[in-house]
Amino acid sequence: MDSHRRVVSGMRPTGELHLGHYHGVLKNWVKLQHEFDCFFFIADWHALTTDYETTQGIRASSRRMLIDWLAAGVNPGSTTLFVQSQVPEVAELHLLLSMITPTAWLERVPGYKEMQDKLQDRSQGTYGFLGYPLLQSADILAFRAGVVPVGADQEPHVEMAREVARRFNYLYGRDDGFEAQAEAAIRKLGKKSGALYRQLLTAHQTHGDDDALQTARALVREQGSLTLAEQERLLGYLEGIGKSILPEPQSLLTDTARMPGLDGDKMSKSGHNVILLREEPDDVMRKVRTMQTDPARIRLADAGEPERCPVWQFHELYSDDATRQQVQSKCRGAAWGCLECKQPVIDAIIAEQEPIRERAQQYEENPELLQRIVSDGAEKARDEVRATLNDVREATRLLGI
Ligand code: TRP
Ligand code: SF4
């Protein structure tokens, strides 16, 4: 399997998803599932890294979220959907990675210290909370994913996965012959160049000297006496790279700011400014009708300015050109009321949600089907992770007696 085609992403079971999740994340997943080999999972272990005291609702939230995914068009026929805790092999990888990960890497993850302070009152500061970016790294590396769709806030965690993979490959990816072959190639450089290469190698590896790395690379490349394979080996030796047992993943940025909230800020659960993915039509209508508009527009006769109005952002997402032009001129010309202006948005949201609500209903009525989707998914996921673990155990030489 080519890791560039493998996608992994997870979501904490937060309960009901809203239109921000739909436009930001889920539509993206639905698109990716046709082009990539996708694994999407419900990150219930991750929920425990902060909310370990309140696990009562976790099962219902997980189920509801799975239905939201399916209703939004995530197709269990082309993606693997599973619940994180049903793939315990990932925990073994997490454990092994924890042995080689400096705690300083975890402490300097952006947001860790701030979060720590903010959560003081909830008796935080747990081991699991500190380690959660590493758990996320294990989630990703276990599947040898090349592509990880995440929001900007999650990018540092994907970077952590890259660093951990690099360290793992450096420590365990060199098979027994690697060093001897590299040494043989160094001897072929001749006395003078060989000595220089060694000097630069030490400068780079022990002092992190980047200039030394560049110079050494140039030195290797200009050696006519080496075969290409020998050149490659010496270049790899410089960076301490051996076999790539755990490929380094890249993040694929999800544009989570696409969806405005009812108040014009980003739609987010904590903001009380959300329309749920499966909101009842009456509630959609009520929420949009009570939305704030341009504060300067108090009476019908006052001219408004769409740029100052959160409703306009909804038109940008939901309306066609003709409607948008109408909004611009009628708002600025005080030619219609705000309720009239909001109606096309209400209609568009309800129309968008109708097939979603219908699909969700079918899944709500068929719990066995949901059960089968996640148990098939877990089985497929476990096979993948077991294959990774076989290589990992071999590389770390944890093979029993
Ligand atoms: N930590 C992510 C979040 O809070 C969820 C997550 C867990 C995840 N494991 C992952 C995302 C692996 C991508 C890949 O949103
Ligand atoms: Fe906003 Fe429309 Fe009212 Fe203008 S007319 S203030 S765009 S809701």
mmCIF file of N, CA and C and ligand atoms in Angstrom, residues 8-10 12 41 43 46 132 136 139-140 148 150 154, ligand 1:
data_model
loop_
_atom_site.group_PDB
_atom_site.id
_atom_site.type_symbol
_atom_site.label_atom_id
_atom_site.label_comp_id
_atom_site.label_asym_id
_atom_site.label_seq_id
_atom_site.Cartn_x
_atom_site.Cartn_y
_atom_site.Cartn_z
ATOM 1 N N VAL A 8 -6.016 9.046 7.159
ATOM 2 C CA VAL A 8 -6.592 8.753 8.472
ATOM 3 C C VAL A 8 -7.052 10.050 9.120
ATOM 4 N N SER A 9 -8.229 10.015 9.707
ATOM 5 C CA SER A 9 -8.625 11.130 10.554
ATOM 6 C C SER A 9 -9.615 10.642 11.608
ATOM 7 N N GLY A 10 -9.682 11.391 12.689
ATOM 8 C CA GLY A 10 -10.574 11.018 13.781
ATOM 9 C C GLY A 10 -11.294 12.232 14.319
ATOM 10 N N ARG A 12 -13.388 13.467 18.012
ATOM 11 C CA ARG A 12 -13.879 13.122 19.342
ATOM 12 C C ARG A 12 -15.403 13.023 19.329
ATOM 13 N N PHE A 41 -12.255 7.480 12.221
ATOM 14 C CA PHE A 41 -12.630 6.829 13.466
ATOM 15 C C PHE A 41 -13.159 7.802 14.513
ATOM 16 N N ALA A 43 -12.890 9.011 18.054
ATOM 17 C CA ALA A 43 -11.735 9.023 18.957
ATOM 18 C C ALA A 43 -12.201 9.013 20.411
ATOM 19 N N HIS A 46 -9.517 9.544 23.025
ATOM 20 C CA HIS A 46 -9.137 10.958 23.115
ATOM 21 C C HIS A 46 -10.099 11.733 24.011
ATOM 22 N N TYR A 132 -1.572 12.972 24.942
ATOM 23 C CA TYR A 132 -2.531 12.788 23.881
ATOM 24 C C TYR A 132 -2.038 13.100 22.472
ATOM 25 N N GLN A 136 -2.332 10.496 19.354
ATOM 26 C CA GLN A 136 -2.753 10.873 18.008
ATOM 27 C C GLN A 136 -1.702 10.458 16.974
ATOM 28 N N ASP A 139 -2.253 6.897 16.344
ATOM 29 C CA ASP A 139 -3.431 6.720 15.486
ATOM 30 C C ASP A 139 -3.038 6.809 14.013
ATOM 31 N N ILE A 140 -2.179 7.767 13.739
ATOM 32 C CA ILE A 140 -1.814 8.054 12.347
ATOM 33 C C ILE A 140 -0.791 7.040 11.837
ATOM 34 N N VAL A 148 -3.314 13.388 6.372
ATOM 35 C CA VAL A 148 -4.176 13.514 7.547
ATOM 36 C C VAL A 148 -4.975 14.818 7.458
ATOM 37 N N VAL A 150 -6.960 17.615 8.774
ATOM 38 C CA VAL A 150 -7.241 18.180 10.108
ATOM 39 C C VAL A 150 -7.372 19.694 10.015
ATOM 40 N N GLN A 154 -4.888 21.324 14.789
ATOM 41 C CA GLN A 154 -4.355 19.971 14.953
ATOM 42 C C GLN A 154 -3.020 19.760 14.230
HETATM 43 N N1 TRP B 1 -7.311 15.182 18.275
HETATM 44 C C1 TRP B 1 -8.245 15.330 17.198
HETATM 45 C C2 TRP B 1 -9.285 16.402 17.595
HETATM 46 O O1 TRP B 1 -9.408 16.716 18.756
HETATM 47 C C3 TRP B 1 -8.953 14.048 16.855
HETATM 48 C C4 TRP B 1 -8.001 12.982 16.447
HETATM 49 C C5 TRP B 1 -7.576 11.955 17.222
HETATM 50 C C6 TRP B 1 -7.363 12.835 15.192
HETATM 51 N N2 TRP B 1 -6.729 11.156 16.531
HETATM 52 C C7 TRP B 1 -6.567 11.680 15.285
HETATM 53 C C8 TRP B 1 -7.359 13.568 14.007
HETATM 54 C C9 TRP B 1 -5.752 11.244 14.220
HETATM 55 C C10 TRP B 1 -6.559 13.134 12.958
HETATM 56 C C11 TRP B 1 -5.769 11.975 13.062
HETATM 57 O O2 TRP B 1 -9.947 16.902 16.718
#
